[in-house]
Amino acid sequence: MGEVIMKIKVMPEDAGMDIEKLKEEIMKAIPDYAKVNKTEIAPIAFGLKALMLYVTMPDQSPDELMDKINAIEGVGNATIDELSLL
């Protein structure tokens, strides 16, 4: 089994939310089998920002990872924008 890299877009519940604090909470929730390679804060529209995570993990279902991210208080939703085999 190989590895995949994913670009995950995390939208906060509120535009005024502290993205750095949200990022810290997400980093604590990432399972041991997944590695966050890079993070970015991307402007979306009208002051709204998204947290972009670039995650490497084994080629398996990302459901557990996505469920953990979506369960964090302050996360509006998290979606996989890109997925590629390494």
mmCIF file of C-alpha atoms in Angstrom, residues 1-66:
data_model
loop_
_atom_site.group_PDB
_atom_site.id
_atom_site.type_symbol
_atom_site.label_atom_id
_atom_site.label_comp_id
_atom_site.label_asym_id
_atom_site.label_seq_id
_atom_site.Cartn_x
_atom_site.Cartn_y
_atom_site.Cartn_z
ATOM 1 C CA MET A 1 0.000 0.000 0.000
ATOM 2 C CA GLY A 2 1.355 3.422 -0.965
ATOM 3 C CA GLU A 3 0.815 6.901 0.330
ATOM 4 C CA VAL A 4 -1.425 9.757 -0.709
ATOM 5 C CA ILE A 5 -1.201 13.493 -0.284
ATOM 6 C CA MET A 6 -4.377 15.460 0.321
ATOM 7 C CA LYS A 7 -5.190 19.136 0.263
ATOM 8 C CA ILE A 8 -7.896 19.688 2.876
ATOM 9 C CA LYS A 9 -9.847 22.948 3.064
ATOM 10 C CA VAL A 10 -11.146 23.767 6.549
ATOM 11 C CA MET A 11 -13.774 26.498 6.795
ATOM 12 C CA PRO A 12 -14.347 28.081 10.216
ATOM 13 C CA GLU A 13 -17.870 28.454 11.633
ATOM 14 C CA ASP A 14 -17.416 32.222 11.938
ATOM 15 C CA ALA A 15 -15.480 34.735 9.806
ATOM 16 C CA GLY A 16 -14.158 36.436 12.957
ATOM 17 C CA MET A 17 -12.701 33.246 14.380
ATOM 18 C CA ASP A 18 -8.998 32.996 15.278
ATOM 19 C CA ILE A 19 -7.614 30.755 12.509
ATOM 20 C CA GLU A 20 -4.336 30.138 14.362
ATOM 21 C CA LYS A 21 -6.205 28.785 17.399
ATOM 22 C CA LEU A 22 -8.319 26.578 15.126
ATOM 23 C CA LYS A 23 -5.122 25.322 13.455
ATOM 24 C CA GLU A 24 -3.666 24.357 16.859
ATOM 25 C CA GLU A 25 -6.793 22.361 17.735
ATOM 26 C CA ILE A 26 -6.728 20.567 14.383
ATOM 27 C CA MET A 27 -3.034 19.691 14.745
ATOM 28 C CA LYS A 28 -3.790 18.042 18.118
ATOM 29 C CA ALA A 29 -6.548 15.918 16.535
ATOM 30 C CA ILE A 30 -4.525 14.577 13.586
ATOM 31 C CA PRO A 31 -4.000 10.792 13.987
ATOM 32 C CA ASP A 32 -0.442 9.412 14.261
ATOM 33 C CA TYR A 33 -0.589 7.788 10.815
ATOM 34 C CA ALA A 34 -1.124 11.166 9.102
ATOM 35 C CA LYS A 35 1.486 13.906 8.730
ATOM 36 C CA VAL A 36 0.724 17.576 8.086
ATOM 37 C CA ASN A 37 3.392 18.771 5.646
ATOM 38 C CA LYS A 38 2.237 22.356 5.223
ATOM 39 C CA THR A 39 -0.530 24.748 6.244
ATOM 40 C CA GLU A 40 -1.749 27.941 4.573
ATOM 41 C CA ILE A 41 -4.389 30.521 5.327
ATOM 42 C CA ALA A 42 -6.243 31.288 2.102
ATOM 43 C CA PRO A 43 -8.575 34.252 1.589
ATOM 44 C CA ILE A 44 -11.970 33.147 0.255
ATOM 45 C CA ALA A 45 -14.266 36.199 0.038
ATOM 46 C CA PHE A 46 -15.357 39.226 2.055
ATOM 47 C CA GLY A 47 -12.830 38.680 4.842
ATOM 48 C CA LEU A 48 -13.565 34.963 5.148
ATOM 49 C CA LYS A 49 -10.454 32.787 5.325
ATOM 50 C CA ALA A 50 -9.929 29.049 5.026
ATOM 51 C CA LEU A 51 -7.211 26.911 6.538
ATOM 52 C CA MET A 52 -5.543 24.708 3.929
ATOM 53 C CA LEU A 53 -3.819 21.545 5.182
ATOM 54 C CA TYR A 54 -1.478 19.418 3.075
ATOM 55 C CA VAL A 55 -1.537 15.955 4.642
ATOM 56 C CA THR A 56 0.386 12.779 3.769
ATOM 57 C CA MET A 57 -1.083 9.472 4.919
ATOM 58 C CA PRO A 58 -1.269 5.791 3.905
ATOM 59 C CA ASP A 59 -3.514 4.986 0.945
ATOM 60 C CA GLN A 60 -6.621 4.165 2.969
ATOM 61 C CA SER A 61 -9.999 5.725 3.612
ATOM 62 C CA PRO A 62 -9.673 9.325 4.846
ATOM 63 C CA ASP A 63 -13.033 9.121 6.653
ATOM 64 C CA GLU A 64 -11.559 8.803 10.169
ATOM 65 C CA LEU A 65 -9.278 11.809 9.607
ATOM 66 C CA MET A 66 -12.077 13.928 8.153
#
